[in-house]
Each structure stands twice: as structure tokens, then as C-alpha cells.
Amino acid sequence: MADTRSEEKPDFARGIPSGDLPEGAMVEGTLGADKVLLLRRDGAVRAIGARCTHLGAPLAKGIVAGGEVRCPWHHARFSLETGEAVGAPAFDPLPCYRAEERDGRITVTGRREAAARPPGRSPGKVVVIGGGAGGHACAEWLARAGHGAAVTLVSDDPDPPYDRTFCSKQYLSGKAKREATLLAPEGFYQGEGPRLLRDRAVSLDLGAEEVVTAGGERLPYDALVIATGAAPLRPDVPGFDRPAVHTLRSLADADALIAAAGTARKVAVVGASFIGLEVAAAMVARERSVTVVAPDAVPLAKVLGEAVGRFVQGVHEEKGVAFRLGREVTGFDGEALTLDDGSRIAADLVVLGTGVAPRTDLAEAAGLTLADEDEGGGIAVDGNLAASAPGIYAVGDVAAYPDPRSGRRLRVEHWVHAQRQGQHVARALLGATAPFAETPFFWSGHYGTSLRYVGHAASAEDARIEGDVGKGDFAVTYREDGRDAALATCKRDQRSLEVEAAWDREGAAAG
């Protein structure tokens, strides 16, 4: 239950009647300038910060499960007891407050210090290859536990770790500044924090347990975390090697796209993928003419089904995006794309949203076991995300792990899932033994419409629709092998959270 009916929030210094906070309720109010969330669980009253430390979502619209409050927007999780951000994409803790219930009234009297988390065992020397979602999340968790100085993060990206989702959303559209993409405050990768080595790992010496870099360093490790991610695919099409043809994976890629959009008038997006459509929305925000070309009959139908795919297509068409579906690109001459029916689409900027491939070259050269192509490729890991050689782990887009709910090996290309895998490995290095059992989750923004997806389904053919897809208020359940495998929602955030929490419990029990 959330108090969202009025802009007038109660002043918790003055207090509220106990009856206004029944069992299971959440009420947002204020304490001076602070936004505070009051909750009653198992009879006890708690008070914590009311806004998610990731992007400021109102936690009163989320849920509480397993002693944690879950954010309605991007599913970050916080401990009710300590305020700690225990599940990405948030890293900073919520403030905690003293709440008192006396004579039928609840008041908040000030901030309280949360109990510190035990540091766990020493992880030894940890080398992380890759500064993306999983790599940074692993390093951050170890630093949070007091072991930052034991970590070296090797990244061939010229920028310090940043939120890659901003590259196709807020930053690309002009709604956020470049510095807003950074995942850690300035100085995090200095002093007693992890060491950020801007270099490229070129080989793994498994016998010596060392990582060799292009700059000539040999980095010894007790634990190695491979978080090399994935690289965008560039189809072998004449003209796709021209400077006007871009892919989008890194912050530098987003910089180049923004610069190119400054002089471009007509933008063609090749591929109706999530990234492709988010780029289309960002280019519309920059007042560019956009055409999306894809071989699919309906955008995103393979993942979301035809009904939701047509809904998303309609959202874009209402903003002026043109679609050429069921068509392949056969060439680009610098002025126009040529399609397989002989037609031409004028374009002075082309963006490829044609998929990615896991970066497994280091692992393959070192002899680590890879997953089969029908499992999505990537580095094969066990339930604790450990690879086939001692002391080596893989997380994120490059990792193919056993999913406890389906019993299948999955390789999932989701930002938050990669972060949570990085956090899981960090906990394992500190002594935790539970297998990885988190439910995959991603979100996708299209103008003012946000989609949330939990779980994983290889096909959208067996779908059960609740609500009205055409009106953008729905929940679609995708089934596989007689079980609910995934859920896509729009304007039903609590439902998404509740299903995710239930599947987390199911996965943990199965693992």
C-alpha cells in the first residue's frame, strides 16, 4: 500500500496516527528537508529514505520482500534494517531514521547509524577484466566490504566505468549530461579504492595465475573475474564501413553519434532491436527524421510477441518514425540505403542495431570451456559463476550460466543482470556459498513509455495477455514447457516486482 493520493506529505516530526500505518503499509512523508518512508512489517515500524539512490524513484510505489524494499522503476533492492543497496542498479545506501510509536502515534526523531556489514574473509588479489556493468559492480562490492585495495580493474575503455544504459537513453537523447553517466564518484578508483588500469588484457597465463596486458604488465591474481561483455555486430554489407555508419556500445560511440547528429538531417536505424528503437527515440528527441529498417514483420515480436511489438511500433510512429519492415539492406553509398526490393532510403547517418557477440577471445585462447552456440555461446560457468579453471569467474554478457528455474544454460545481455552477477561473485569471494539465482530483468524506454521485463523466454509464441496492450496498460506472461517463464509489463510496476520476487525465491529454492 502506498500513500500517493496527495502531494501534501505528512510531517513525520509531528507524527501520524498509528492507524494510518497498518501492517504491510508504506507511507512517504518528510523530516525537515528529507523524504522519509515509514513501513510496518511484522508489527515493527521502520523509517528509511523514500527515494531510490539510483535515479530517484519513489520507493512507496515499490514492494517489500524478504526484508528488502524493491524499487518500482529499475528493481534496485535495499535492506530495511541497514539501508544498504543490496541489489543493483543502486549502489549508494538509503539513510535510516529512528521511528517511535507511542500513545497511538508514530514519529520520526532523526537519523540513525546503520549497523556495519561484517567484512567477510579476504578475497586475496582480485583482477577484474572489463569496466562495464559486472566488472564495476564486483569491484564496488569488494570496496564496500573494505577490500578495494585488493582489486585491479583492467579496462580498455578510455572512460572510467559508466552506466551504459545512458548511451542509448538519457545521454544520447540530450536529457542527461556526460558526467551523469559515471557509476562512481571521482576518486573511487584511487587511493584505498580499486586500481583502474586503462590497458587491454591480451592473454591469461593460467599456470602462473597472471593476466598479461598490452602495456606489458603481468598482474598476479588469486581470483580473476572476466567481464569483457559483448561487441556490436557489423553486417557484411557494402558501404557499412563508411564513416557515416555507426554502432552503439560505448560512451565514445554515443559521443560520436551525438556529434554526427549535429549535422545529419536523415537518420536510418538498421535493426528494430531494443537498442535500435531507443536510438530512434533519442534521434527524434534531437529533432531528426528517422527511418527504421528491419527484416522483421513486427518490431520486437520475437521477444515480446506481435501485440506488444505493434504497440511499440505505434508509439514510435506517433512520434514520426517511419518503418520499412520485412526488408534487408543491400548497400549504402553515403547518401542512401538500398533495400532488397530496389528502393532507396535517404540517410546521412546510419546506426546499426544488429546485435552483439560475446567477447570470448581471451577465454578461448586460454583454453577455458565455452558454451555451445545453441546455448548462446559465451564462457561456460557453474552455479556460482565459476569458469572451468580454478579461481576464474565470468559475469555479464560473456557468461553462460545454469538458470535454476528453467534448468537450462542462459547467456543474458541485460545491464542489471550483469551487475548482479558481479555482485554475486564479490560475495562468493568474501565467503558466500549460495548459487546465483537472480531473475533476469531489463527495462526499455520509448519516449514516455517504459517497458519492464522479468524472467527469460526463448519464444513469445505462448503468451497470456492481461489488460489492454493498445492503451499501454498490460501484463503479458510468456510460457515455456508448461510454466511461466517471463513477464513483460507496462504501467504495472508492482506486478513486475512481485513476480520477480516470487521467481527469485523459486530460483533460490531450486539452486
Short mmCIF file of C-alpha atoms in Angstrom, two decimals:
data_model
loop_
_atom_site.label_atom_id
_atom_site.label_comp_id
_atom_site.label_asym_id
_atom_site.label_seq_id
_atom_site.Cartn_x
_atom_site.Cartn_y
_atom_site.Cartn_z
CA MET A 1 0.00 0.00 0.00
CA ALA A 2 1.42 3.40 -0.92
CA ASP A 3 0.31 6.88 0.03
CA THR A 4 0.27 8.54 -3.37
CA ARG A 5 -3.09 10.32 -3.32
CA SER A 6 -1.87 13.76 -2.35
CA GLU A 7 1.11 15.99 -2.97
CA GLU A 8 0.83 17.01 0.69
CA LYS A 9 3.11 14.61 2.54
CA PRO A 10 2.83 14.16 6.32
CA ASP A 11 5.42 15.76 8.58
CA PHE A 12 6.87 12.82 10.50
CA ALA A 13 8.40 15.12 13.11
CA ARG A 14 4.83 15.91 14.17
CA GLY A 15 3.84 12.30 13.62
CA ILE A 16 0.91 10.38 12.20
CA PRO A 17 -1.78 8.28 13.88
CA SER A 18 -0.76 4.63 14.26
CA GLY A 19 -3.88 3.68 12.36
CA ASP A 20 -2.52 5.40 9.25
CA LEU A 21 0.21 2.76 9.05
CA PRO A 22 -1.46 -0.67 9.17
CA GLU A 23 0.51 -3.88 8.76
CA GLY A 24 2.12 -4.03 5.31
CA ALA A 25 1.67 -0.32 4.56
CA MET A 26 4.22 2.20 3.29
CA VAL A 27 3.73 5.96 3.72
CA GLU A 28 6.02 8.68 2.37
CA GLY A 29 6.48 11.83 4.41
CA THR A 30 9.08 14.37 5.41
CA LEU A 31 11.53 15.08 8.19
CA GLY A 32 12.78 18.56 7.57
CA ALA A 33 14.12 18.53 4.01
CA ASP A 34 14.42 14.73 3.94
CA LYS A 35 11.94 12.47 2.17
CA VAL A 36 11.27 9.55 4.51
CA LEU A 37 9.45 6.25 4.04
CA LEU A 38 7.61 4.71 7.00
CA LEU A 39 6.86 0.98 6.87
CA ARG A 40 5.23 -1.51 9.18
CA ARG A 41 6.38 -5.11 8.82
CA ASP A 42 5.64 -7.89 11.32
CA GLY A 43 4.34 -5.22 13.67
CA ALA A 44 7.60 -3.25 13.73
CA VAL A 45 7.83 0.29 12.36
CA ARG A 46 10.87 1.27 10.32
CA ALA A 47 11.89 4.51 8.65
CA ILE A 48 14.29 4.77 5.70
CA GLY A 49 14.94 7.12 2.80
CA ALA A 50 11.97 7.38 0.46
CA ARG A 51 13.76 7.76 -2.87
CA CYS A 52 15.88 5.21 -4.69
CA THR A 53 19.52 6.27 -4.80
CA HIS A 54 19.79 5.12 -8.44
CA LEU A 55 17.50 7.58 -10.26
CA GLY A 56 15.18 8.84 -7.54
CA ALA A 57 12.14 6.59 -7.93
CA PRO A 58 9.53 6.78 -5.13
CA LEU A 59 10.00 3.61 -3.11
CA ALA A 60 6.46 3.87 -1.74
CA LYS A 61 5.36 2.60 -5.14
CA GLY A 62 7.58 -0.46 -4.81
CA ILE A 63 7.21 -3.56 -2.68
CA VAL A 64 8.84 -5.16 0.35
CA ALA A 65 10.02 -8.76 0.05
CA GLY A 66 12.43 -10.77 2.15
CA GLY A 67 13.41 -7.86 4.37
CA GLU A 68 14.19 -5.64 1.37
CA VAL A 69 12.38 -2.77 -0.33
CA ARG A 70 12.39 -3.04 -4.12
CA CYS A 71 12.38 -0.02 -6.41
CA PRO A 72 9.47 0.19 -8.91
CA TRP A 73 11.49 1.63 -11.78
CA HIS A 74 14.68 -0.40 -12.15
CA HIS A 75 14.27 -3.00 -9.39
CA ALA A 76 17.13 -1.94 -7.11
CA ARG A 77 16.91 -3.53 -3.66
CA PHE A 78 17.66 -2.06 -0.23
CA SER A 79 17.91 -3.65 3.21
CA LEU A 80 15.14 -2.45 5.51
CA GLU A 81 17.43 -2.91 8.50
CA THR A 82 20.55 -1.13 7.27
CA GLY A 83 19.50 0.80 4.16
CA GLU A 84 22.32 -0.87 2.21
CA ALA A 85 21.85 -1.16 -1.54
CA VAL A 86 21.98 -4.96 -1.72
CA GLY A 87 20.88 -5.32 -5.36
CA ALA A 88 21.95 -3.22 -8.36
CA PRO A 89 21.47 -0.88 -10.15
CA ALA A 90 21.67 1.26 -6.99
CA PHE A 91 24.98 1.35 -5.11
CA ASP A 92 24.52 4.11 -2.53
CA PRO A 93 22.63 3.24 0.67
CA LEU A 94 19.40 4.75 1.88
CA PRO A 95 19.55 6.84 5.05
CA CYS A 96 17.98 5.20 8.11
CA TYR A 97 15.90 7.00 10.73
CA ARG A 98 14.67 6.45 14.28
CA ALA A 99 10.95 5.80 14.41
CA GLU A 100 8.96 5.72 17.65
CA GLU A 101 5.41 4.57 18.27
CA ARG A 102 3.84 5.80 21.48
CA ASP A 103 0.30 6.51 22.66
CA GLY A 104 -1.21 5.74 19.28
CA ARG A 105 1.13 7.99 17.32
CA ILE A 106 4.24 7.37 15.16
CA THR A 107 7.01 9.96 14.94
CA VAL A 108 10.42 10.06 13.27
CA THR A 109 13.01 11.66 15.55
CA GLY A 110 16.16 11.78 13.44
CA ARG A 111 18.73 9.75 11.59
CA ARG A 112 20.29 6.63 12.99
CA GLU A 113 23.53 4.90 12.17
CA ALA A 114 23.02 1.54 10.50
CA ALA A 115 24.99 -1.46 11.68
CA ALA A 116 28.09 -2.09 9.59
CA ARG A 117 28.17 -5.23 7.49
CA PRO A 118 30.81 -7.81 8.54
CA PRO A 119 33.75 -7.58 6.11
CA GLY A 120 33.94 -11.30 5.31
CA ARG A 121 37.13 -13.15 4.54
CA SER A 122 39.94 -11.64 2.50
CA PRO A 123 39.46 -12.24 -1.24
CA GLY A 124 43.21 -12.12 -1.92
CA LYS A 125 44.38 -10.37 -5.06
CA VAL A 126 41.46 -9.85 -7.44
CA VAL A 127 41.82 -8.87 -11.09
CA VAL A 128 38.68 -7.85 -12.98
CA ILE A 129 38.87 -7.62 -16.78
CA GLY A 130 36.25 -5.20 -18.08
CA GLY A 131 34.86 -1.98 -16.65
CA GLY A 132 31.23 -2.45 -17.65
CA ALA A 133 28.23 -3.43 -15.55
CA GLY A 134 29.51 -6.65 -13.99
CA GLY A 135 33.13 -5.59 -13.61
CA HIS A 136 32.39 -2.35 -11.79
CA ALA A 137 29.68 -3.93 -9.62
CA CYS A 138 32.11 -6.61 -8.48
CA ALA A 139 34.84 -4.07 -7.69
CA GLU A 140 32.38 -1.76 -5.93
CA TRP A 141 31.03 -4.52 -3.67
CA LEU A 142 34.54 -5.60 -2.67
CA ALA A 143 35.48 -1.97 -1.97
CA ARG A 144 32.31 -1.54 0.09
CA ALA A 145 33.41 -4.54 2.16
CA GLY A 146 36.79 -2.92 2.83
CA HIS A 147 38.84 -4.80 0.22
CA GLY A 148 39.08 -2.17 -2.52
CA ALA A 149 42.86 -2.07 -2.44
CA ALA A 150 42.97 -5.78 -3.33
CA VAL A 151 41.24 -5.14 -6.68
CA THR A 152 42.71 -4.20 -10.04
CA LEU A 153 40.16 -3.45 -12.75
CA VAL A 154 41.60 -3.64 -16.27
CA SER A 155 39.61 -1.74 -18.87
CA ASP A 156 40.40 -0.86 -22.46
CA ASP A 157 37.69 1.82 -22.41
CA PRO A 158 39.14 5.35 -22.26
CA ASP A 159 36.42 6.38 -19.79
CA PRO A 160 36.06 5.23 -16.19
CA PRO A 161 33.10 2.87 -15.59
CA TYR A 162 29.81 4.42 -16.68
CA ASP A 163 26.16 3.48 -16.99
CA ARG A 164 25.93 2.02 -20.48
CA THR A 165 22.12 2.34 -20.49
CA PHE A 166 22.54 6.12 -20.67
CA CYS A 167 24.33 5.69 -24.01
CA SER A 168 21.08 4.82 -25.80
CA LYS A 169 18.70 6.66 -23.48
CA GLN A 170 19.26 9.80 -21.39
CA TYR A 171 22.67 10.90 -22.66
CA LEU A 172 22.03 10.17 -26.33
CA SER A 173 18.70 11.99 -26.27
CA GLY A 174 20.21 15.07 -24.62
CA LYS A 175 18.36 14.66 -21.31
CA ALA A 176 21.49 13.98 -19.24
CA LYS A 177 24.99 15.40 -19.23
CA ARG A 178 28.02 13.23 -19.84
CA GLU A 179 29.16 13.30 -16.22
CA ALA A 180 25.79 11.87 -15.15
CA THR A 181 26.72 8.57 -16.81
CA LEU A 182 29.58 7.81 -14.41
CA LEU A 183 28.95 4.94 -12.00
CA ALA A 184 31.31 6.01 -9.21
CA PRO A 185 32.30 9.34 -7.67
CA GLU A 186 35.60 10.90 -8.64
CA GLY A 187 38.40 9.32 -6.65
CA PHE A 188 36.74 5.93 -6.21
CA TYR A 189 39.41 4.23 -8.32
CA GLN A 190 42.23 5.92 -6.42
CA GLY A 191 43.90 5.73 -3.00
CA GLU A 192 42.50 2.85 -0.96
CA GLY A 193 39.93 2.05 -3.63
CA PRO A 194 40.32 -0.37 -6.53
CA ARG A 195 43.04 0.36 -9.06
CA LEU A 196 41.72 1.26 -12.51
CA LEU A 197 44.27 0.17 -15.12
CA ARG A 198 43.48 1.62 -18.52
CA ASP A 199 45.01 -1.13 -20.60
CA ARG A 200 43.98 -4.14 -22.65
CA ALA A 201 44.29 -7.69 -21.37
CA VAL A 202 45.93 -9.72 -24.15
CA SER A 203 46.38 -13.15 -22.57
CA LEU A 204 45.80 -15.25 -19.47
CA ASP A 205 48.65 -17.28 -18.02
CA LEU A 206 46.68 -19.89 -16.10
CA GLY A 207 49.77 -21.69 -14.82
CA ALA A 208 51.29 -18.58 -13.30
CA GLU A 209 47.82 -17.16 -12.46
CA GLU A 210 48.61 -13.87 -14.15
CA VAL A 211 46.89 -11.54 -16.60
CA VAL A 212 49.17 -10.12 -19.30
CA THR A 213 48.33 -6.67 -20.68
CA ALA A 214 49.18 -4.88 -23.91
CA GLY A 215 51.20 -2.42 -21.85
CA GLY A 216 53.47 -5.21 -20.63
CA GLU A 217 52.14 -5.65 -17.10
CA ARG A 218 51.74 -9.08 -15.57
CA LEU A 219 49.01 -8.95 -12.95
CA PRO A 220 49.01 -11.84 -10.44
CA TYR A 221 45.62 -12.92 -9.15
CA ASP A 222 44.06 -15.18 -6.55
CA ALA A 223 40.72 -14.60 -8.25
CA LEU A 224 40.10 -13.47 -11.82
CA VAL A 225 36.74 -12.07 -12.95
CA ILE A 226 36.19 -11.94 -16.72
CA ALA A 227 33.64 -9.23 -17.51
CA THR A 228 34.59 -8.48 -21.10
CA GLY A 229 30.99 -8.05 -22.27
CA ALA A 230 29.98 -8.17 -25.90
CA ALA A 231 30.90 -6.37 -29.11
CA PRO A 232 28.39 -4.98 -31.63
CA LEU A 233 27.98 -6.87 -34.88
CA ARG A 234 28.54 -5.05 -38.17
CA PRO A 235 26.89 -6.94 -41.05
CA ASP A 236 28.97 -7.55 -44.17
CA VAL A 237 27.06 -5.09 -46.34
CA PRO A 238 28.70 -2.84 -48.96
CA GLY A 239 29.12 0.65 -47.55
CA PHE A 240 28.75 -0.29 -43.89
CA ASP A 241 32.42 0.55 -43.43
CA ARG A 242 31.77 4.22 -44.24
CA PRO A 243 32.32 6.87 -41.53
CA ALA A 244 28.60 7.73 -41.52
CA VAL A 245 27.73 4.21 -40.30
CA HIS A 246 27.82 3.85 -36.50
CA THR A 247 27.36 1.19 -33.87
CA LEU A 248 26.48 1.99 -30.26
CA ARG A 249 28.12 0.23 -27.36
CA SER A 250 30.37 2.67 -25.53
CA LEU A 251 30.22 6.22 -24.25
CA ALA A 252 32.68 7.17 -27.01
CA ASP A 253 30.22 5.67 -29.51
CA ALA A 254 27.47 7.86 -28.04
CA ASP A 255 29.76 10.91 -28.29
CA ALA A 256 30.35 10.16 -31.97
CA LEU A 257 26.62 9.70 -32.62
CA ILE A 258 25.77 12.98 -30.89
CA ALA A 259 28.40 14.78 -32.94
CA ALA A 260 27.15 13.20 -36.17
CA ALA A 261 23.54 14.03 -35.33
CA GLY A 262 24.53 17.68 -35.08
CA THR A 263 24.88 17.90 -38.86
CA ALA A 264 22.72 14.99 -40.03
CA ARG A 265 19.16 15.51 -41.22
CA LYS A 266 18.01 11.99 -42.01
CA VAL A 267 18.86 9.08 -39.75
CA ALA A 268 18.41 5.43 -40.72
CA VAL A 269 18.42 2.79 -37.99
CA VAL A 270 19.15 -0.72 -39.23
CA GLY A 271 17.57 -3.27 -36.93
CA ALA A 272 14.39 -2.96 -34.87
CA SER A 273 16.11 -4.18 -31.68
CA PHE A 274 15.70 -2.55 -28.28
CA ILE A 275 18.91 -0.58 -28.83
CA GLY A 276 17.85 0.35 -32.35
CA LEU A 277 14.47 1.65 -31.23
CA GLU A 278 15.96 3.52 -28.27
CA VAL A 279 18.37 5.20 -30.70
CA ALA A 280 15.39 6.10 -32.89
CA ALA A 281 13.68 7.73 -29.90
CA ALA A 282 16.86 9.61 -29.00
CA MET A 283 17.25 10.93 -32.56
CA VAL A 284 13.61 12.06 -32.57
CA ALA A 285 14.34 13.93 -29.33
CA ARG A 286 17.11 15.67 -31.28
CA GLU A 287 14.54 16.57 -33.95
CA ARG A 288 15.95 14.34 -36.66
CA SER A 289 13.96 12.45 -39.29
CA VAL A 290 14.23 8.72 -38.53
CA THR A 291 13.54 5.58 -40.55
CA VAL A 292 13.90 2.09 -39.07
CA VAL A 293 14.73 -0.76 -41.47
CA ALA A 294 14.47 -4.37 -40.33
CA PRO A 295 13.78 -7.83 -41.75
CA ASP A 296 11.18 -8.48 -39.05
CA ALA A 297 7.49 -8.17 -39.85
CA VAL A 298 6.87 -6.66 -36.40
CA PRO A 299 9.49 -4.98 -34.18
CA LEU A 300 10.50 -6.95 -31.09
CA ALA A 301 7.95 -9.69 -31.85
CA LYS A 302 10.46 -12.47 -31.15
CA VAL A 303 10.88 -11.23 -27.58
CA LEU A 304 7.60 -9.51 -26.74
CA GLY A 305 5.12 -11.02 -29.19
CA GLU A 306 3.22 -9.37 -32.03
CA ALA A 307 0.73 -7.46 -29.90
CA VAL A 308 3.34 -5.68 -27.79
CA GLY A 309 5.63 -5.27 -30.79
CA ARG A 310 2.90 -3.49 -32.73
CA PHE A 311 2.18 -1.33 -29.70
CA VAL A 312 5.84 -0.25 -29.51
CA GLN A 313 5.86 0.38 -33.26
CA GLY A 314 2.79 2.58 -32.86
CA VAL A 315 4.43 4.58 -30.08
CA HIS A 316 7.30 5.38 -32.44
CA GLU A 317 5.08 6.10 -35.43
CA GLU A 318 3.13 8.63 -33.37
CA LYS A 319 6.43 10.48 -32.95
CA GLY A 320 7.10 10.46 -36.69
CA VAL A 321 9.38 7.42 -37.04
CA ALA A 322 8.94 5.59 -40.36
CA PHE A 323 9.33 1.81 -40.58
CA ARG A 324 10.44 -0.31 -43.52
CA LEU A 325 9.81 -3.81 -42.21
CA GLY A 326 10.36 -7.13 -43.94
CA ARG A 327 13.29 -5.61 -45.80
CA GLU A 328 17.05 -6.22 -45.88
CA VAL A 329 19.70 -3.59 -46.58
CA THR A 330 21.91 -4.43 -49.56
CA GLY A 331 24.15 -1.37 -49.58
CA PHE A 332 24.92 2.19 -48.51
CA ASP A 333 26.54 4.72 -50.83
CA GLY A 334 26.93 7.56 -48.35
CA GLU A 335 23.66 9.20 -49.33
CA ALA A 336 21.06 6.44 -49.17
CA LEU A 337 20.46 2.85 -48.14
CA THR A 338 19.49 0.43 -50.88
CA LEU A 339 16.99 -2.25 -49.86
CA ASP A 340 16.46 -5.72 -51.26
CA ASP A 341 13.40 -4.57 -53.22
CA GLY A 342 15.48 -1.94 -55.02
CA SER A 343 14.05 1.02 -53.12
CA ARG A 344 16.27 3.66 -51.55
CA ILE A 345 16.11 5.48 -48.21
CA ALA A 346 17.92 8.78 -47.97
CA ALA A 347 20.26 8.86 -44.97
CA ASP A 348 23.30 10.88 -43.98
CA LEU A 349 23.64 8.99 -40.68
CA VAL A 350 23.19 5.22 -40.25
CA VAL A 351 23.07 3.43 -36.90
CA LEU A 352 23.33 -0.35 -36.70
CA GLY A 353 21.24 -2.11 -34.08
CA THR A 354 22.00 -5.57 -35.40
CA GLY A 355 23.02 -7.42 -32.25
CA VAL A 356 26.21 -8.23 -30.37
CA ALA A 357 28.54 -11.19 -29.84
CA PRO A 358 30.22 -12.14 -26.54
CA ARG A 359 33.90 -11.24 -26.30
CA THR A 360 35.33 -14.67 -25.58
CA ASP A 361 38.71 -14.38 -27.31
CA LEU A 362 40.75 -14.23 -24.08
CA ALA A 363 38.90 -17.17 -22.55
CA GLU A 364 39.11 -19.27 -25.70
CA ALA A 365 42.84 -18.64 -26.14
CA ALA A 366 43.39 -19.66 -22.51
CA GLY A 367 41.52 -22.93 -23.02
CA LEU A 368 38.50 -22.14 -20.83
CA THR A 369 35.36 -24.10 -21.65
CA LEU A 370 32.90 -22.22 -23.84
CA ALA A 371 29.15 -22.78 -24.06
CA ASP A 372 27.66 -24.27 -27.20
CA GLU A 373 26.22 -21.93 -29.80
CA ASP A 374 22.71 -23.26 -29.16
CA GLU A 375 23.20 -22.11 -25.55
CA GLY A 376 24.08 -18.62 -26.74
CA GLY A 377 27.83 -19.05 -26.72
CA GLY A 378 29.94 -17.29 -24.12
CA ILE A 379 32.05 -18.70 -21.30
CA ALA A 380 30.50 -21.72 -19.58
CA VAL A 381 30.22 -21.18 -15.82
CA ASP A 382 28.68 -23.13 -12.95
CA GLY A 383 26.02 -22.06 -10.47
CA ASN A 384 28.50 -19.83 -8.67
CA LEU A 385 29.59 -18.27 -11.98
CA ALA A 386 32.95 -20.06 -11.80
CA ALA A 387 34.62 -20.96 -15.09
CA SER A 388 36.41 -24.21 -15.90
CA ALA A 389 39.79 -23.16 -14.44
CA PRO A 390 40.35 -22.66 -10.69
CA GLY A 391 39.90 -19.13 -9.37
CA ILE A 392 38.32 -17.78 -12.57
CA TYR A 393 34.79 -16.39 -12.85
CA ALA A 394 32.80 -14.85 -15.69
CA VAL A 395 29.91 -12.40 -15.41
CA GLY A 396 27.62 -10.37 -17.64
CA ASP A 397 27.12 -10.67 -21.38
CA VAL A 398 30.05 -13.07 -21.72
CA ALA A 399 28.82 -15.61 -19.14
CA ALA A 400 26.60 -18.62 -19.90
CA TYR A 401 25.24 -19.84 -16.57
CA PRO A 402 22.79 -22.55 -15.44
CA ASP A 403 19.42 -20.94 -14.77
CA PRO A 404 17.86 -22.69 -11.74
CA ARG A 405 14.25 -22.09 -12.81
CA SER A 406 14.47 -23.47 -16.34
CA GLY A 407 17.32 -25.91 -15.82
CA ARG A 408 18.92 -24.51 -18.99
CA ARG A 409 22.12 -22.62 -19.57
CA LEU A 410 21.46 -18.95 -20.35
CA ARG A 411 23.56 -16.07 -21.60
CA VAL A 412 21.66 -12.88 -20.85
CA GLU A 413 22.53 -9.45 -22.25
CA HIS A 414 20.88 -7.28 -19.57
CA TRP A 415 22.62 -4.44 -17.73
CA VAL A 416 21.17 -5.06 -14.26
CA HIS A 417 21.63 -8.82 -14.55
CA ALA A 418 25.31 -8.29 -15.31
CA GLN A 419 25.65 -6.01 -12.30
CA ARG A 420 24.02 -8.56 -10.02
CA GLN A 421 26.29 -11.29 -11.33
CA GLY A 422 29.29 -9.11 -10.49
CA GLN A 423 27.92 -8.57 -7.00
CA HIS A 424 27.32 -12.30 -6.63
CA VAL A 425 30.94 -13.13 -7.46
CA ALA A 426 32.13 -10.48 -4.99
CA ARG A 427 30.01 -12.09 -2.26
CA ALA A 428 31.40 -15.51 -3.20
CA LEU A 429 34.95 -14.19 -2.87
CA LEU A 430 34.03 -12.94 0.60
CA GLY A 431 32.78 -16.38 1.65
CA ALA A 432 29.15 -16.68 0.49
CA THR A 433 28.26 -20.10 -0.89
CA ALA A 434 24.72 -19.79 -2.30
CA PRO A 435 24.48 -20.26 -6.10
CA PHE A 436 23.41 -17.41 -8.37
CA ALA A 437 19.61 -17.43 -8.61
CA GLU A 438 18.55 -13.90 -9.55
CA THR A 439 15.78 -13.44 -12.08
CA PRO A 440 16.84 -11.65 -15.30
CA PHE A 441 15.42 -8.13 -15.61
CA PHE A 442 15.63 -5.25 -18.05
CA TRP A 443 13.76 -2.09 -18.86
CA SER A 444 13.39 -0.22 -22.12
CA GLY A 445 12.28 3.40 -22.58
CA HIS A 446 10.46 4.76 -25.63
CA TYR A 447 9.60 8.44 -25.18
CA GLY A 448 7.27 8.44 -22.16
CA THR A 449 6.56 4.71 -22.35
CA SER A 450 8.55 2.30 -20.20
CA LEU A 451 8.54 -1.48 -20.52
CA ARG A 452 9.77 -3.84 -17.83
CA TYR A 453 10.67 -7.47 -18.47
CA VAL A 454 11.49 -10.12 -15.88
CA GLY A 455 12.49 -13.72 -16.47
CA HIS A 456 13.61 -15.26 -19.74
CA ALA A 457 11.66 -16.90 -22.55
CA ALA A 458 13.23 -18.16 -25.76
CA SER A 459 9.98 -17.54 -27.62
CA ALA A 460 6.97 -15.23 -27.28
CA GLU A 461 4.59 -17.60 -29.05
CA ASP A 462 2.82 -18.86 -25.92
CA ALA A 463 1.65 -15.60 -24.35
CA ARG A 464 -1.18 -14.71 -21.98
CA ILE A 465 -2.24 -11.05 -22.12
CA GLU A 466 -3.86 -9.15 -19.27
CA GLY A 467 -5.03 -5.57 -19.68
CA ASP A 468 -5.14 -3.50 -22.85
CA VAL A 469 -1.95 -3.57 -24.91
CA GLY A 470 -3.23 -0.88 -27.27
CA LYS A 471 -3.68 1.52 -24.36
CA GLY A 472 -0.25 0.77 -22.93
CA ASP A 473 -1.53 -0.81 -19.71
CA PHE A 474 -0.77 -4.51 -19.67
CA ALA A 475 1.00 -7.54 -18.30
CA VAL A 476 2.00 -10.31 -20.71
CA THR A 477 3.11 -13.67 -19.38
CA TYR A 478 5.26 -15.86 -21.64
CA ARG A 479 5.16 -19.60 -21.02
CA GLU A 480 7.69 -22.33 -21.77
CA ASP A 481 7.41 -26.05 -21.07
CA GLY A 482 4.16 -25.54 -19.20
CA ARG A 483 5.50 -22.90 -16.80
CA ASP A 484 5.52 -19.11 -16.60
CA ALA A 485 8.94 -18.11 -17.90
CA ALA A 486 8.84 -14.33 -18.39
CA LEU A 487 6.65 -11.28 -17.85
CA ALA A 488 6.51 -8.00 -19.77
CA THR A 489 4.62 -5.09 -18.24
CA CYS A 490 3.66 -1.51 -18.96
CA LYS A 491 2.23 0.65 -16.14
CA ARG A 492 2.11 -2.39 -13.84
CA ASP A 493 5.31 -1.94 -11.89
CA GLN A 494 4.19 -3.67 -8.69
CA ARG A 495 3.13 -6.74 -10.64
CA SER A 496 6.58 -6.89 -12.22
CA LEU A 497 8.25 -6.61 -8.82
CA GLU A 498 6.01 -9.23 -7.22
CA VAL A 499 6.64 -11.76 -9.97
CA GLU A 500 10.38 -11.10 -9.90
CA ALA A 501 10.46 -11.61 -6.13
CA ALA A 502 8.48 -14.85 -6.40
CA TRP A 503 10.78 -16.17 -9.12
CA ASP A 504 13.84 -15.16 -7.07
CA ARG A 505 12.53 -17.31 -4.22
CA GLU A 506 11.78 -20.16 -6.62
CA GLY A 507 15.27 -19.95 -8.16
CA ALA A 508 16.94 -19.87 -4.74
CA ALA A 509 14.97 -22.94 -3.63
CA ALA A 510 15.84 -24.80 -6.85
CA GLY A 511 19.51 -23.86 -6.61
#
